[in-house]
Short mmCIF file of N, CA and C in Angstrom, two decimals:
data_model
loop_
_atom_site.label_atom_id
_atom_site.label_comp_id
_atom_site.label_asym_id
_atom_site.label_seq_id
_atom_site.Cartn_x
_atom_site.Cartn_y
_atom_site.Cartn_z
N MET A 8 11.22 68.56 80.41
CA MET A 8 12.49 68.45 81.26
C MET A 8 12.34 69.60 81.67
N THR A 9 12.13 69.44 83.36
CA THR A 9 12.43 70.60 84.38
C THR A 9 13.62 70.32 84.66
N VAL A 10 14.43 71.66 85.66
CA VAL A 10 15.30 71.51 85.70
C VAL A 10 15.82 70.59 86.71
N ASP A 11 15.19 69.94 87.39
CA ASP A 11 15.53 68.34 87.91
C ASP A 11 16.49 66.83 87.11
N GLY A 12 15.96 67.63 86.13
CA GLY A 12 15.61 66.59 84.46
C GLY A 12 17.48 66.95 83.42
N VAL A 13 18.23 68.00 83.80
CA VAL A 13 19.11 68.81 83.28
C VAL A 13 19.97 67.57 84.09
N ALA A 14 20.35 67.14 84.66
CA ALA A 14 22.02 66.20 85.22
C ALA A 14 21.66 65.01 83.96
N GLY A 15 20.81 64.41 83.93
CA GLY A 15 20.06 63.71 82.84
C GLY A 15 20.45 64.15 81.37
N VAL A 16 19.90 65.10 81.03
CA VAL A 16 20.03 65.82 79.63
C VAL A 16 22.28 65.59 79.82
N ARG A 17 22.72 65.57 80.33
CA ARG A 17 24.59 66.12 80.47
C ARG A 17 24.83 64.67 79.88
N ARG A 18 25.09 63.78 81.16
CA ARG A 18 24.51 62.56 80.94
C ARG A 18 24.72 62.07 79.40
N SER A 19 23.54 62.08 78.80
CA SER A 19 23.47 61.28 77.60
C SER A 19 23.53 61.82 76.26
N VAL A 20 24.02 64.21 76.90
CA VAL A 20 24.68 64.50 75.36
C VAL A 20 26.35 63.52 75.28
N GLY A 21 26.52 63.48 76.38
CA GLY A 21 28.21 62.49 76.67
C GLY A 21 27.83 61.66 76.36
N ALA A 22 27.06 60.64 76.42
CA ALA A 22 27.72 59.15 75.49
C ALA A 22 27.10 59.22 74.29
N ALA A 23 26.10 60.61 73.32
CA ALA A 23 25.96 60.49 72.14
C ALA A 23 27.26 61.20 71.67
N ALA A 24 28.28 62.25 72.56
CA ALA A 24 29.22 62.86 71.78
C ALA A 24 30.37 61.24 71.26
N HIS A 25 30.00 60.88 72.46
CA HIS A 25 30.69 59.78 72.78
C HIS A 25 31.10 58.56 70.87
N ARG A 26 29.60 58.23 71.29
CA ARG A 26 29.23 57.70 70.23
C ARG A 26 29.40 58.61 69.09
N ALA A 27 29.40 59.60 68.07
CA ALA A 27 29.93 60.90 67.55
C ALA A 27 31.04 60.15 67.50
N GLY A 28 31.95 60.46 68.22
CA GLY A 28 33.37 59.88 68.37
C GLY A 28 34.15 61.27 68.58
N LEU A 29 33.49 62.25 69.31
CA LEU A 29 34.04 63.02 69.48
C LEU A 29 34.92 63.42 70.74
N PRO A 30 36.29 63.82 70.54
CA PRO A 30 36.85 63.37 71.44
C PRO A 30 36.50 63.29 73.19
N PRO A 31 37.33 63.72 74.25
CA PRO A 31 36.59 63.62 75.31
C PRO A 31 36.89 64.85 75.44
N GLU A 32 38.07 65.56 75.49
CA GLU A 32 37.93 67.37 76.14
C GLU A 32 36.69 67.88 74.79
N ARG A 33 36.31 67.54 74.23
CA ARG A 33 35.44 68.34 72.61
C ARG A 33 34.30 68.05 73.34
N ALA A 34 33.56 66.44 73.59
CA ALA A 34 32.60 65.87 74.55
C ALA A 34 32.13 67.28 75.12
N ASP A 35 33.18 66.61 76.29
CA ASP A 35 32.91 68.02 77.14
C ASP A 35 32.22 69.25 77.55
N LEU A 36 33.62 70.28 76.09
CA LEU A 36 33.09 71.30 75.77
C LEU A 36 31.22 71.16 75.79
N PHE A 37 31.48 70.70 74.36
CA PHE A 37 29.91 70.28 73.82
C PHE A 37 28.52 70.60 74.67
N THR A 38 28.90 69.38 75.45
CA THR A 38 27.82 69.06 77.16
C THR A 38 27.55 70.55 77.43
N VAL A 39 28.51 71.05 77.33
CA VAL A 39 28.90 72.41 77.99
C VAL A 39 28.04 73.33 77.87
N ALA A 40 27.97 72.98 76.19
CA ALA A 40 27.47 74.93 75.79
C ALA A 40 25.76 73.89 75.21
N VAL A 41 25.39 72.14 75.90
CA VAL A 41 24.20 72.39 75.83
C VAL A 41 23.36 72.41 77.24
N ASN A 42 24.00 72.08 78.54
CA ASN A 42 24.30 72.81 79.41
C ASN A 42 23.64 74.08 79.50
N GLU A 43 24.08 75.48 79.25
CA GLU A 43 24.08 76.59 78.92
C GLU A 43 22.83 76.86 78.20
N ILE A 44 22.75 76.52 77.48
CA ILE A 44 20.80 76.38 76.29
C ILE A 44 19.80 76.18 77.40
N VAL A 45 20.18 74.51 77.80
CA VAL A 45 18.69 73.74 78.74
C VAL A 45 18.86 74.48 79.79
N ILE A 46 19.62 75.63 80.03
CA ILE A 46 19.50 76.58 82.14
C ILE A 46 18.43 77.47 81.42
N ASN A 47 19.00 77.88 79.97
CA ASN A 47 18.65 79.34 79.67
C ASN A 47 16.78 79.46 78.45
N ALA A 48 16.38 77.53 78.68
CA ALA A 48 15.15 76.94 77.78
C ALA A 48 14.22 77.93 79.29
N ILE A 49 14.87 76.91 80.26
CA ILE A 49 14.02 76.49 81.25
C ILE A 49 13.58 77.60 82.18
N GLU A 50 15.07 78.76 82.33
CA GLU A 50 14.29 79.58 82.68
C GLU A 50 13.80 81.00 82.00
N HIS A 51 14.25 81.05 81.11
CA HIS A 51 13.58 82.00 80.12
C HIS A 51 12.57 81.31 78.83
N GLY A 52 12.08 80.25 79.66
CA GLY A 52 11.17 79.59 77.82
C GLY A 52 10.26 78.95 78.64
N GLY A 53 9.37 79.07 80.01
CA GLY A 53 8.20 78.40 80.40
C GLY A 53 8.45 78.06 81.38
N GLY A 54 9.85 77.44 81.45
CA GLY A 54 9.88 76.16 82.81
C GLY A 54 10.20 74.74 82.20
N VAL A 55 10.08 74.84 80.64
CA VAL A 55 10.46 73.11 80.61
C VAL A 55 11.11 73.46 79.47
N ALA A 56 12.04 72.27 79.46
CA ALA A 56 12.51 72.33 78.03
C ALA A 56 13.12 70.80 77.23
N ASP A 57 12.52 70.79 76.25
CA ASP A 57 12.43 69.72 75.06
C ASP A 57 13.93 69.12 74.43
N VAL A 58 14.29 68.03 74.21
CA VAL A 58 15.54 68.09 74.45
C VAL A 58 16.23 66.71 73.39
N THR A 59 16.37 67.53 72.30
CA THR A 59 16.46 65.43 71.07
C THR A 59 17.43 65.89 70.66
N ILE A 60 18.32 64.77 70.64
CA ILE A 60 19.68 64.48 70.64
C ILE A 60 20.00 63.47 69.00
N ILE A 61 20.20 63.75 68.30
CA ILE A 61 20.67 63.86 66.94
C ILE A 61 21.96 62.89 66.46
N VAL A 62 22.29 61.78 66.64
CA VAL A 62 23.88 61.35 66.16
C VAL A 62 23.64 60.27 64.71
N VAL A 63 24.32 61.99 63.91
CA VAL A 63 24.45 60.88 62.33
C VAL A 63 25.85 61.10 61.64
N GLY A 64 26.35 59.45 62.19
CA GLY A 64 27.75 59.43 62.19
C GLY A 64 28.88 60.17 62.88
N PRO A 65 29.23 60.91 62.21
CA PRO A 65 30.48 62.01 62.98
C PRO A 65 29.26 62.86 63.57
N ARG A 66 28.77 63.60 63.29
CA ARG A 66 27.56 65.16 63.62
C ARG A 66 26.73 64.51 64.19
N LEU A 67 27.12 65.46 65.81
CA LEU A 67 26.07 65.36 66.67
C LEU A 67 25.13 67.12 66.88
N THR A 68 23.82 66.83 67.02
CA THR A 68 23.34 67.08 66.82
C THR A 68 22.60 67.75 67.99
N VAL A 69 22.07 68.66 68.25
CA VAL A 69 20.90 68.91 69.92
C VAL A 69 19.99 69.84 70.21
N GLU A 70 18.69 69.21 69.77
CA GLU A 70 17.90 70.72 69.41
C GLU A 70 17.02 70.91 71.19
N VAL A 71 17.21 72.14 71.35
CA VAL A 71 16.27 72.79 72.32
C VAL A 71 15.28 73.12 72.54
N GLY A 72 13.80 72.40 72.68
CA GLY A 72 13.25 73.56 72.26
C GLY A 72 12.47 74.43 73.60
N ASP A 73 11.61 75.47 73.55
CA ASP A 73 10.70 75.62 74.92
C ASP A 73 9.58 76.31 74.03
N HIS A 74 9.48 76.73 75.42
CA HIS A 74 7.56 78.13 75.13
C HIS A 74 7.89 79.23 74.79
N GLY A 75 9.61 79.94 74.82
CA GLY A 75 9.41 81.23 74.61
C GLY A 75 9.79 82.62 73.44
N THR A 76 9.84 83.31 73.44
CA THR A 76 10.34 83.84 72.60
C THR A 76 11.38 83.77 71.70
N ALA A 77 11.77 84.77 70.56
CA ALA A 77 13.09 84.53 70.03
C ALA A 77 12.53 84.34 68.78
N GLU A 78 13.66 85.80 67.96
CA GLU A 78 13.63 85.20 66.66
C GLU A 78 14.36 84.76 65.86
N ALA A 79 14.04 84.81 64.76
CA ALA A 79 15.72 83.22 63.31
C ALA A 79 16.82 83.89 63.57
N VAL A 80 18.05 83.39 63.83
CA VAL A 80 19.43 84.41 64.28
C VAL A 80 19.72 82.91 63.69
N LEU A 81 20.70 83.25 62.99
CA LEU A 81 22.29 82.69 63.41
C LEU A 81 23.41 82.85 64.62
N VAL A 82 24.32 82.49 65.15
CA VAL A 82 24.87 83.30 66.58
C VAL A 82 25.64 82.78 65.51
N VAL A 83 27.63 84.21 65.94
CA VAL A 83 28.14 84.64 65.21
C VAL A 83 29.06 84.21 66.49
N PRO A 84 29.58 83.68 66.59
CA PRO A 84 30.66 84.08 67.72
C PRO A 84 31.06 85.19 68.12
N GLY A 85 31.58 85.89 68.43
CA GLY A 85 32.44 87.74 68.44
C GLY A 85 32.60 87.65 70.16
N GLU A 86 32.67 88.85 70.57
CA GLU A 86 33.12 89.36 71.94
C GLU A 86 31.68 89.21 72.60
N PRO A 87 31.68 88.51 74.64
CA PRO A 87 30.43 88.17 74.40
C PRO A 87 30.33 89.66 75.16
N PRO A 88 29.21 89.79 75.49
CA PRO A 88 27.91 91.06 76.28
C PRO A 88 28.99 91.76 76.92
N PRO A 89 28.35 93.42 76.88
CA PRO A 89 28.66 94.01 77.06
C PRO A 89 28.83 93.88 79.06
N VAL A 90 30.21 93.54 80.09
CA VAL A 90 30.12 92.65 81.76
C VAL A 90 27.99 94.18 82.26
N ASP A 91 28.07 94.73 81.72
CA ASP A 91 26.81 95.88 82.89
C ASP A 91 25.70 95.58 81.49
N GLN A 92 25.75 94.63 80.80
CA GLN A 92 24.43 94.26 79.98
C GLN A 92 23.96 93.22 81.11
N PRO A 93 22.64 93.03 81.48
CA PRO A 93 21.89 91.72 82.12
C PRO A 93 22.67 90.84 80.83
N GLY A 94 22.64 88.94 81.40
CA GLY A 94 22.12 87.06 80.40
C GLY A 94 22.80 88.11 79.18
N GLY A 95 22.80 87.06 78.61
CA GLY A 95 23.45 87.08 76.41
C GLY A 95 24.77 85.69 77.24
N ARG A 96 26.02 86.09 78.43
CA ARG A 96 26.74 85.29 78.20
C ARG A 96 26.86 83.70 78.43
N GLY A 97 24.87 83.20 78.66
CA GLY A 97 25.18 81.41 78.00
C GLY A 97 24.86 81.64 76.89
N LEU A 98 24.46 82.41 76.35
CA LEU A 98 24.27 81.90 74.28
C LEU A 98 25.79 82.34 73.99
N TRP A 99 26.35 83.28 74.46
CA TRP A 99 27.38 83.56 73.93
C TRP A 99 28.42 82.54 74.43
N LEU A 100 28.70 81.06 75.35
CA LEU A 100 29.54 80.71 75.60
C LEU A 100 29.28 79.71 74.71
N ALA A 101 27.67 79.08 74.35
CA ALA A 101 27.06 78.15 74.00
C ALA A 101 27.86 78.14 72.99
N SER A 102 27.74 79.67 72.09
CA SER A 102 28.38 79.11 70.51
C SER A 102 29.58 79.33 70.59
N ARG A 103 30.01 79.60 71.60
CA ARG A 103 32.09 79.40 70.92
C ARG A 103 32.32 77.97 71.36
N LEU A 104 31.63 77.17 71.48
CA LEU A 104 31.62 75.74 72.09
C LEU A 104 31.59 74.85 71.57
N CYS A 105 30.08 75.02 70.51
CA CYS A 105 29.13 73.61 68.61
C CYS A 105 30.14 74.74 67.85
N ASP A 106 30.33 73.42 66.63
CA ASP A 106 30.71 74.42 65.10
C ASP A 106 29.07 75.01 64.93
N GLU A 107 27.98 75.58 65.32
CA GLU A 107 27.11 76.13 65.29
C GLU A 107 26.06 76.03 66.12
N LEU A 108 25.35 77.08 66.32
CA LEU A 108 24.63 77.21 66.87
C LEU A 108 23.60 78.26 66.22
N THR A 109 22.02 77.56 65.46
CA THR A 109 20.99 78.37 65.00
C THR A 109 19.82 78.14 66.91
N ILE A 110 19.34 79.48 66.49
CA ILE A 110 17.77 79.54 67.15
C ILE A 110 16.86 79.84 66.23
N GLU A 111 15.95 79.52 65.92
CA GLU A 111 14.53 80.09 65.09
C GLU A 111 13.15 79.49 65.79
N PRO A 112 12.07 80.33 65.49
CA PRO A 112 11.19 80.09 66.16
C PRO A 112 10.44 78.14 66.16
N ARG A 113 9.61 77.57 66.79
CA ARG A 113 9.29 76.23 67.13
C ARG A 113 8.68 76.19 65.99
N ASN A 114 7.28 76.93 66.74
CA ASN A 114 6.17 76.40 64.86
C ASN A 114 5.35 76.95 65.29
N ARG A 115 3.76 77.30 65.63
CA ARG A 115 2.95 78.80 64.37
C ARG A 115 2.34 78.74 66.67
N SER A 116 2.22 77.24 67.77
CA SER A 116 1.72 77.38 68.47
C SER A 116 3.52 78.69 69.60
N GLY A 117 4.47 78.74 69.38
CA GLY A 117 4.36 79.14 70.32
C GLY A 117 6.39 78.66 70.56
N GLY A 118 7.10 79.37 70.70
CA GLY A 118 8.60 78.20 71.64
C GLY A 118 9.32 78.96 70.98
N THR A 119 10.48 78.73 70.85
CA THR A 119 12.02 78.29 70.04
C THR A 119 12.51 77.43 70.01
N VAL A 120 13.21 77.04 68.83
CA VAL A 120 14.27 76.29 69.11
C VAL A 120 15.54 76.75 69.11
N VAL A 121 16.26 76.24 69.96
CA VAL A 121 18.04 76.13 69.57
C VAL A 121 18.25 74.77 69.24
N ARG A 122 19.71 75.29 68.29
CA ARG A 122 20.42 73.64 67.46
C ARG A 122 21.21 74.02 67.37
N LEU A 123 22.19 72.41 68.43
CA LEU A 123 23.41 73.47 68.40
C LEU A 123 23.70 71.96 67.71
N THR A 124 25.44 72.49 67.00
CA THR A 124 25.58 70.91 66.15
C THR A 124 27.76 71.03 66.00
N THR A 125 28.29 69.93 66.64
CA THR A 125 29.73 69.60 66.44
C THR A 125 29.48 68.42 65.93
N VAL A 126 31.07 68.52 65.07
CA VAL A 126 31.31 67.19 64.13
C VAL A 126 32.67 66.92 64.61
N ALA A 127 32.63 65.49 64.44
CA ALA A 127 33.91 65.21 65.22
C ALA A 127 34.97 65.07 63.93
N HIS A 128 36.05 65.67 64.26
CA HIS A 128 36.80 66.03 62.89
C HIS A 128 38.12 64.76 63.31
N ARG A 129 38.00 63.75 62.13
CA ARG A 129 38.44 63.05 62.55
C ARG A 129 39.76 62.70 62.07
N GLN A 130 40.78 62.29 62.91
CA GLN A 130 42.59 62.25 61.73
C GLN A 130 42.91 61.26 60.88
N ARG A 131 42.46 61.34 60.61
CA ARG A 131 43.74 59.36 58.77
C ARG A 131 44.89 59.89 59.38
N HIS A 132 44.77 58.19 59.45
CA HIS A 132 45.77 57.28 59.47
C HIS A 132 46.79 56.92 58.43
#
């Protein structure tokens, strides 16, 4: 998918968030997180992104693959990157808007997969 398909990804993530039972506000925030990662993948990972949406009960995972390189890391929310440091805010923002965000090599031929996960926390009646 290229930049032209980003709006469709946002719609698909919103629909998946609804199926997983996320409240509308959390669904919107998770969609923003995915959008940031998809745009990063397109801009920094070879011009295209592969997006896979997985809903298992209340758990929603979106995998965004690209053809760039990055080391495997678990992104821990903390302070945002310094203002004078170019880039990095999209990843930081995405990590703040989901329950878990990981980055790992895609495969031997290159590429990176960013995995964003959120879980609907349902209230008991």
